[in-house]
XYZ file of C-alpha atoms in Angstrom:
570
model
C 34.570 127.400 20.971
C 35.175 123.552 21.926
C 34.825 121.603 19.075
C 33.367 118.093 19.224
C 36.913 116.666 18.933
C 37.933 117.789 22.253
C 36.193 115.079 24.476
C 39.237 114.314 26.550
C 40.176 117.575 27.362
C 36.489 118.662 28.216
C 36.425 115.476 30.818
C 39.725 115.880 32.107
C 38.731 119.698 33.133
C 35.401 118.915 34.400
C 36.678 115.861 36.763
C 39.634 117.780 38.051
C 37.765 120.921 38.831
C 35.576 118.772 41.196
C 38.790 117.508 42.834
C 41.550 120.673 43.244
C 41.984 124.000 41.349
C 45.518 123.615 40.687
C 45.318 120.856 38.386
C 42.289 122.504 36.795
C 44.304 125.590 36.362
C 47.205 123.737 35.051
C 44.696 122.073 32.524
C 43.321 125.400 31.304
C 46.508 126.999 30.641
C 47.765 123.907 28.723
C 44.732 123.536 26.694
C 44.731 127.121 25.659
C 45.935 126.127 22.256
C 43.866 124.350 19.738
C 46.166 121.564 19.056
C 46.315 120.472 22.762
C 42.396 120.492 23.010
C 42.067 118.120 20.237
C 41.369 114.339 21.176
C 43.988 113.551 18.770
C 46.783 114.980 20.912
C 45.212 113.426 24.171
C 44.900 109.987 22.228
C 48.375 110.111 20.858
C 50.737 112.732 22.182
C 49.800 112.693 25.668
C 50.455 109.251 26.329
C 53.570 109.092 24.506
C 54.865 112.134 26.771
C 53.864 110.529 30.057
C 55.404 107.210 28.999
C 58.606 108.794 28.094
C 58.802 111.177 31.041
C 60.628 109.182 33.936
C 60.061 112.084 36.738
C 57.551 112.244 38.781
C 55.594 115.178 39.382
C 52.604 115.781 41.614
C 51.699 118.301 43.733
C 50.727 117.412 47.118
C 48.113 119.127 48.601
C 46.876 118.066 52.458
C 42.888 117.667 52.563
C 40.714 117.727 55.937
C 40.379 114.292 56.953
C 38.818 114.375 60.486
C 39.594 115.551 63.938
C 40.736 112.625 66.199
C 39.317 111.742 69.134
C 41.428 114.192 71.075
C 40.751 116.922 68.908
C 43.915 116.812 66.833
C 43.386 117.754 63.339
C 44.214 115.355 60.840
C 44.837 115.736 57.196
C 44.767 113.364 54.041
C 47.513 113.895 51.324
C 46.287 114.418 48.083
C 48.655 114.295 45.058
C 47.534 116.069 41.877
C 48.888 115.346 38.342
C 50.125 117.378 35.427
C 47.917 118.592 32.873
C 49.195 115.868 30.286
C 49.020 113.004 32.739
C 45.348 114.041 33.636
C 44.612 113.728 29.821
C 46.304 110.653 29.250
C 44.557 109.118 32.208
C 41.061 110.103 30.493
C 42.252 108.606 27.465
C 43.492 105.048 29.248
C 40.436 104.953 31.336
C 37.984 105.009 28.271
C 40.212 102.858 26.073
C 39.793 100.089 29.051
C 35.997 100.769 29.583
C 35.353 100.214 25.887
C 36.750 96.722 26.129
C 35.587 95.395 29.818
C 32.821 96.577 32.233
C 34.537 97.768 34.956
C 33.862 97.992 37.759
C 31.063 95.010 37.723
C 27.966 97.603 38.296
C 25.972 94.631 40.215
C 28.289 95.087 43.297
C 30.143 98.423 42.871
C 28.775 101.581 42.795
C 31.612 104.010 42.399
C 33.773 105.356 39.792
C 31.744 104.141 36.915
C 33.363 105.258 33.759
C 31.523 107.617 31.585
C 29.948 106.332 28.277
C 31.821 106.944 25.101
C 30.128 110.217 23.852
C 29.509 111.724 27.131
C 31.956 114.596 27.720
C 30.960 115.020 31.580
C 33.919 114.282 33.135
C 35.651 110.784 33.280
C 33.617 108.848 35.930
C 29.783 109.369 36.354
C 28.762 111.610 39.492
C 29.014 110.294 42.812
C 25.452 110.840 43.493
C 24.575 108.656 40.915
C 26.349 105.619 42.279
C 24.895 106.291 45.799
C 21.541 106.530 44.786
C 21.897 103.101 42.578
C 23.633 101.306 45.771
C 20.873 102.693 48.102
C 17.895 101.198 45.810
C 19.847 98.130 45.470
C 19.983 97.764 49.007
C 16.714 98.625 49.672
C 15.495 95.972 46.976
C 17.640 93.523 48.887
C 16.072 94.047 52.430
C 12.664 93.935 50.930
C 13.359 90.820 49.404
C 14.134 89.191 52.968
C 12.026 91.186 55.392
C 13.898 89.686 58.393
C 17.330 90.575 57.217
C 19.937 92.817 58.987
C 22.767 95.099 57.712
C 26.175 95.307 58.419
C 28.903 98.092 57.447
C 32.471 96.927 56.496
C 35.286 99.297 55.624
C 38.710 98.571 54.097
C 41.372 100.541 55.968
C 43.192 103.537 54.193
C 42.092 102.160 50.917
C 44.606 103.415 48.311
C 47.744 104.150 50.328
C 47.463 100.326 51.276
C 47.457 99.290 47.722
C 51.108 98.351 46.828
C 52.703 98.996 43.658
C 53.390 95.309 42.999
C 49.818 94.586 43.826
C 48.469 97.299 41.578
C 50.848 96.271 38.890
C 49.975 92.582 39.076
C 46.394 93.297 38.699
C 46.609 95.725 35.961
C 49.113 93.149 33.970
C 46.377 90.561 34.555
C 43.235 92.946 33.749
C 45.009 94.308 30.290
C 45.875 90.656 29.189
C 42.250 89.578 29.335
C 40.970 92.661 27.554
C 43.762 92.426 25.234
C 44.840 96.239 25.654
C 47.130 97.640 23.227
C 50.616 97.606 24.378
C 51.027 101.212 24.320
C 48.080 101.704 26.505
C 49.208 98.597 28.865
C 52.784 100.509 29.104
C 51.499 103.828 29.883
C 49.141 102.279 33.113
C 52.076 100.598 34.074
C 54.181 103.924 34.039
C 51.750 105.671 35.816
C 51.786 103.084 38.650
C 55.267 103.245 38.653
C 55.260 107.253 38.965
C 52.885 106.850 41.613
C 55.423 104.331 43.532
C 58.192 106.709 43.451
C 56.297 109.637 45.231
C 54.506 107.386 47.752
C 57.322 104.735 48.788
C 55.734 101.940 46.969
C 52.256 102.494 46.873
C 49.351 103.992 44.708
C 48.759 107.789 45.052
C 45.288 109.229 46.594
C 44.101 112.153 44.029
C 44.783 111.037 40.463
C 41.772 109.524 38.812
C 43.742 106.517 37.707
C 43.993 105.443 40.935
C 40.139 105.012 41.478
C 40.264 102.848 38.283
C 43.113 100.970 39.669
C 41.247 100.542 42.845
C 38.289 99.089 40.865
C 40.955 96.860 39.097
C 42.585 95.572 42.500
C 38.866 94.623 43.922
C 37.478 93.365 40.187
C 37.861 89.722 41.232
C 36.386 89.977 44.509
C 33.635 91.946 43.014
C 33.060 88.827 40.720
C 33.376 86.625 43.478
C 30.731 88.331 45.196
C 28.274 88.455 42.364
C 28.742 84.711 41.498
C 28.166 83.847 44.894
C 24.876 85.254 45.232
C 25.401 87.034 48.439
C 23.946 90.531 48.972
C 26.878 92.749 49.308
C 27.232 96.104 47.883
C 30.792 98.205 47.447
C 31.139 101.843 47.121
C 35.205 102.419 46.805
C 36.223 101.089 50.195
C 32.990 100.747 51.783
C 30.661 97.288 51.787
C 27.035 97.196 53.024
C 26.084 93.466 53.604
C 22.514 92.204 53.773
C 21.895 88.771 55.300
C 19.602 87.041 57.488
C 20.943 84.251 59.378
C 23.953 83.896 57.167
C 25.075 87.317 57.784
C 27.775 86.813 60.398
C 29.208 83.982 57.819
C 28.893 86.489 55.211
C 30.852 89.128 56.837
C 33.329 86.588 57.839
C 33.644 85.609 53.998
C 34.274 89.104 53.236
C 36.766 89.781 55.517
C 38.664 86.864 54.380
C 38.457 87.589 50.866
C 39.666 91.102 51.750
C 42.424 89.802 53.349
C 43.370 87.233 50.336
C 43.566 90.746 48.134
C 46.376 91.946 50.696
C 43.850 94.586 52.492
C 42.479 94.832 56.149
C 39.126 95.687 56.809
C 38.492 97.689 60.200
C 37.795 95.685 63.292
C 34.186 94.697 64.062
C 34.362 97.283 67.133
C 35.487 100.084 64.923
C 32.746 102.870 64.498
C 32.685 102.431 60.680
C 31.478 98.662 61.376
C 27.855 99.549 61.801
C 25.012 97.156 62.506
C 21.524 97.833 61.743
C 18.120 95.985 61.340
C 16.886 95.828 57.774
C 13.670 98.052 59.021
C 15.565 100.526 60.691
C 17.884 100.898 57.642
C 14.541 101.130 55.280
C 13.837 104.472 56.906
C 17.171 105.650 55.036
C 15.968 104.049 51.557
C 15.048 107.359 50.130
C 18.025 109.685 51.862
C 19.591 110.245 48.425
C 16.610 110.867 46.285
C 15.787 114.444 44.840
C 13.684 116.177 47.027
C 12.031 119.491 47.014
C 15.009 121.297 47.813
C 17.048 119.503 45.355
C 14.684 120.260 42.580
C 14.488 124.098 43.675
C 18.123 124.463 43.566
C 18.372 122.766 40.182
C 16.056 124.698 38.814
C 17.762 128.024 40.288
C 21.046 127.382 39.074
C 19.510 126.187 35.707
C 17.536 129.325 35.447
C 20.682 131.653 35.930
C 22.397 129.778 33.377
C 19.568 129.986 30.789
C 19.254 133.710 31.276
C 22.759 134.763 30.806
C 22.766 132.761 27.944
C 19.692 134.500 26.230
C 20.634 137.864 27.772
C 24.514 137.919 28.784
C 24.460 141.734 29.082
C 22.473 141.230 32.404
C 25.373 139.452 34.007
C 26.444 142.199 35.977
C 23.171 143.389 37.259
C 22.328 139.872 38.611
C 25.477 139.650 40.304
C 25.027 142.766 42.120
C 21.232 142.241 42.822
C 22.163 138.537 44.510
C 24.935 140.035 46.551
C 22.407 143.111 47.922
C 20.319 140.399 49.017
C 23.033 138.148 50.997
C 23.741 135.543 48.135
C 27.093 134.334 47.364
C 26.597 132.311 43.974
C 29.395 131.668 41.993
C 27.694 132.722 38.627
C 30.499 134.810 36.825
C 31.903 131.643 35.177
C 28.792 131.896 32.910
C 28.573 135.191 32.614
C 32.321 135.404 31.131
C 31.670 131.942 28.968
C 28.768 133.362 27.025
C 30.684 136.352 25.848
C 33.417 133.804 24.103
C 33.646 133.683 20.565
C 31.875 130.773 19.181
C 29.532 130.352 22.161
C 26.352 130.235 19.937
C 28.201 127.664 17.685
C 28.743 125.410 20.286
C 24.872 125.904 21.744
C 23.779 125.104 18.338
C 26.068 121.904 17.991
C 24.505 120.782 21.272
C 21.380 121.128 19.765
C 20.381 123.322 22.942
C 19.403 126.570 21.356
C 15.615 126.022 20.889
C 15.533 124.114 24.451
C 17.285 127.060 26.016
C 14.896 129.720 24.495
C 11.867 127.492 25.026
C 12.861 127.043 29.135
C 14.155 130.537 29.583
C 10.507 132.090 28.809
C 9.171 134.073 31.724
C 12.699 134.187 33.755
C 14.264 137.150 34.477
C 16.357 138.765 37.626
C 13.217 139.348 39.454
C 11.862 135.583 39.242
C 15.456 134.508 39.938
C 15.595 136.669 43.227
C 12.060 135.400 44.073
C 13.138 131.751 43.779
C 16.410 132.156 45.795
C 14.712 133.828 48.661
C 11.958 131.037 48.546
C 14.484 128.061 48.509
C 16.861 130.263 51.217
C 13.384 130.419 53.502
C 12.772 126.790 53.010
C 16.390 125.724 53.514
C 16.736 127.703 56.682
C 13.554 126.308 58.080
C 14.349 122.862 57.650
C 17.655 123.119 58.840
C 16.646 124.764 62.029
C 14.109 121.980 62.458
C 16.669 119.298 62.048
C 19.053 121.021 64.573
C 15.738 121.244 67.177
C 15.202 117.492 66.837
C 15.810 115.453 69.979
C 19.332 113.246 70.212
C 19.137 110.491 67.386
C 18.146 107.051 68.870
C 20.924 105.038 67.588
C 24.339 105.449 65.821
C 23.013 104.752 62.439
C 20.109 107.568 62.839
C 22.872 109.902 63.953
C 24.835 109.447 60.807
C 21.511 110.010 58.593
C 20.887 113.114 60.502
C 24.309 114.213 59.951
C 24.057 113.455 55.958
C 20.869 115.653 56.067
C 22.439 118.353 57.820
C 25.339 118.642 55.641
C 23.382 118.672 52.593
C 21.067 121.810 53.736
C 24.676 123.541 55.520
C 26.291 123.262 52.129
C 23.610 125.065 50.094
C 22.974 127.629 53.059
C 26.481 128.529 52.782
C 25.526 130.024 49.329
C 22.239 131.361 49.842
C 21.671 132.453 53.877
C 23.034 135.675 55.435
C 25.500 136.143 57.837
C 22.678 136.490 60.661
C 21.478 132.812 60.019
C 25.131 131.470 60.506
C 25.307 133.284 63.920
C 22.299 131.061 64.632
C 23.470 128.046 63.231
C 27.087 127.646 65.049
C 25.168 127.948 68.262
C 25.054 124.008 67.653
C 28.459 123.474 67.372
C 29.293 121.504 70.284
C 26.629 119.201 69.609
C 27.627 117.920 66.304
C 31.536 118.120 65.749
C 30.846 115.933 62.781
C 29.849 119.013 61.078
C 32.908 121.257 61.766
C 34.008 121.829 58.309
C 30.634 123.516 57.718
C 30.879 125.525 61.245
C 34.227 126.819 60.051
C 33.204 127.867 56.710
C 30.145 129.755 58.440
C 32.761 131.257 60.950
C 35.033 132.554 58.195
C 31.892 134.508 56.616
C 30.968 135.792 59.838
C 34.360 137.137 61.106
C 35.963 137.515 57.702
C 39.016 135.867 58.798
C 40.300 132.621 57.025
C 42.931 131.309 59.442
C 41.022 128.092 60.569
C 39.872 127.207 56.966
C 43.358 127.386 55.663
C 44.485 125.345 58.662
C 41.934 122.501 58.002
C 43.103 121.810 54.424
C 43.084 122.617 50.773
C 39.679 121.502 50.080
C 38.073 123.353 52.965
C 40.163 126.403 51.644
C 38.744 126.241 48.478
C 35.111 126.222 49.509
C 35.504 128.966 51.637
C 37.780 130.979 48.743
C 34.933 130.475 46.223
C 32.555 131.803 48.654
C 34.385 134.792 49.420
C 34.543 135.351 45.664
C 31.279 135.295 45.159
C 30.653 137.435 47.891
C 33.153 140.060 46.505
C 34.397 140.259 50.030
C 38.085 140.285 51.108
C 39.456 138.092 54.056
C 41.780 138.355 56.542
C 44.793 136.131 57.879
C 45.916 137.265 61.378
C 47.870 134.630 62.858
C 51.291 133.415 62.168
C 51.790 131.180 59.138
C 53.868 128.292 60.323
C 52.744 125.219 58.097
C 52.877 124.207 54.547
C 49.060 123.494 54.663
C 48.238 127.101 55.856
C 50.634 128.475 52.727
C 48.467 126.332 50.181
C 45.621 127.202 51.879
C 46.580 131.127 51.379
C 47.434 130.480 47.696
C 44.003 128.972 47.129
C 42.440 132.137 47.946
C 44.800 134.142 46.015
C 44.585 131.690 42.941
C 40.289 132.320 43.272
C 41.210 136.223 43.041
C 40.260 136.811 46.664
C 42.015 139.922 48.067
C 43.635 139.599 51.457
C 45.241 140.941 54.408
C 48.219 138.912 55.694
C 51.074 138.990 57.966
C 54.379 140.185 56.081
C 55.971 136.721 56.344
C 53.630 134.630 54.254
C 54.422 135.464 50.739
C 57.370 133.508 50.416
C 58.039 130.218 48.817
C 56.850 128.652 45.372
C 53.462 128.099 46.083
C 52.379 131.357 46.906
C 54.752 133.035 44.335
C 52.750 131.011 41.848
C 49.571 131.969 43.234
C 50.073 135.878 43.585
C 52.546 136.354 40.495
C 53.610 137.817 38.535
C 54.962 134.922 36.762
C 58.725 135.272 35.809
C 61.217 133.425 33.612
C 62.976 132.711 36.732
C 60.320 130.597 38.079
C 61.115 128.152 34.964
C 64.397 127.457 36.486
C 63.993 127.630 40.214
C 60.562 126.003 40.822
C 60.428 121.904 40.040
C 57.805 119.412 39.405
C 54.095 120.372 39.202
C 54.716 124.048 39.907
C 57.448 124.589 37.232
C 55.072 122.836 34.599
C 52.270 125.088 35.710
C 54.362 128.422 35.615
C 55.610 127.397 31.959
C 51.934 126.647 30.911
C 50.653 129.885 32.375
C 53.804 131.951 30.832
C 55.430 135.215 31.953
C 53.214 137.950 32.914
C 50.475 138.648 35.696
C 48.878 135.837 37.362
C 45.792 135.228 35.691
C 44.410 132.518 38.047
C 41.549 134.418 39.351
C 40.315 135.154 35.846
C 40.397 131.962 34.763
C 38.641 130.506 37.740
C 35.622 133.100 36.756
C 35.215 131.588 33.308
C 33.551 128.572 32.106
C 35.808 126.229 29.476
C 32.877 125.382 27.565
C 29.291 126.452 27.315
C 28.070 122.978 28.522
C 29.931 123.134 31.737
C 28.512 123.368 34.959
C 29.498 125.620 37.767
C 31.412 123.385 40.592
C 29.972 124.269 44.241
C 32.882 123.659 46.497
C 31.389 123.902 49.643
C 28.410 121.248 48.678
C 31.066 118.815 47.212
C 31.801 118.392 51.120
C 28.527 116.861 51.622
C 29.742 113.368 50.591
C 33.030 114.108 49.281
C 35.196 111.237 48.244
C 35.449 107.960 49.907
C 38.893 106.940 50.250
């Protein structure tokens, strides 16, 4: 049971599960003790530990970024913090957000801190911000029917934030809100730790980086709001709505970005789209919940409810879903509902009566019926989208890609391999969807070589799918790069059995992932991995078991291939 005094551990667990499994696993091992789970530990002890630790301990994980024009695979290096730092981040962000609204929600729609009593992560889900911005832009266009829309993007946002810039913005912000000295020092310590690793810049990966990014742009956001200009920001991506003054507004925004010390992409960049207001309004409802979204949420919700009411049917439900070609990662619920204290937690959340009422009439048969119906609808819509003619503009192509990704992400959990063979025939027409095509290829062939080359985020999506299907994976190519080793480690940490070349099981990350964890690792490993190994303890690796067990009964299962729909804006 997770007590109501464990808000910060719940927030950190949920936020980092959506980011990367290695900090998630480290947090799970760290929070195995009741004392470490408490808000008192998070609020008082974790910040002290971070402030007192001079060494920077981050795990670098290459993530898929894109393919270059010449077809070269490009990665973005993410840095994952230790468990105690993740807890300290959660506390610090709340302390700041209780004293000031950050960011200005009239202008910025990304990384909104959670409300004080909310346990669901550190920030609001990205889709909430995207939907809110979409509505704000649509309203601005409707208020000016002759308006045009321009997109403007900051180049390499987080890596461009120098530590001096971050420290200056942080100092000014904390002075304004009168943040207690210990928390001000905590933020400064985190910035300095980032700087040591990144040669004087903010890291991409830690949750505190997103908060600092909003603080660095806080002055610009406030200027936009005061100016009355119709400019809407999501992380580093701006949408500018204007009529005759549009170009002047874009030029003004460029100059203000430069004043901050950052650079925007050039006007001829692919990221600097221009579109008429009338055309943009065709996309106004793109992020609203449609029939597929509602059916998906009902399906996943029914699975959780029936497992809470009848936990013993979990194995039968998994078997039946697999027999029909589904690969839904529901074992986390199945294990969680058997944990001691689950029903006390359900009562604490006042969910028991609601769950019993909503679960009436839900069974394995109704879940299968709904899953098959959703799959049929999804596949029909996906094929129809592929068969449409070429989009008539770059903006409409972007819209089509969003719709295809949305459906392909869910299809990966619902569709059978024969359907994937039809979908991958469209690969050459849509290079922007290569991640999803590669995941389908991996499931068709049973080989994971390409997905581990693509980066940790793609490897995790694939590993979750293989694990949910109960299938093994093969790696037949020679392993040459650290990116591939990390990908192999991700499969191992998810409990997926694999067949590999003999040369790949060396190196700290794979030793940690495959186990057993030995006393020797405590001295030979360094940084993040040493901390993670110590938290795990001596013995056979427990990662696969942990990945199949929810931390709390209120926790939602994270679908890694779906989070690739939009991902994070960097």
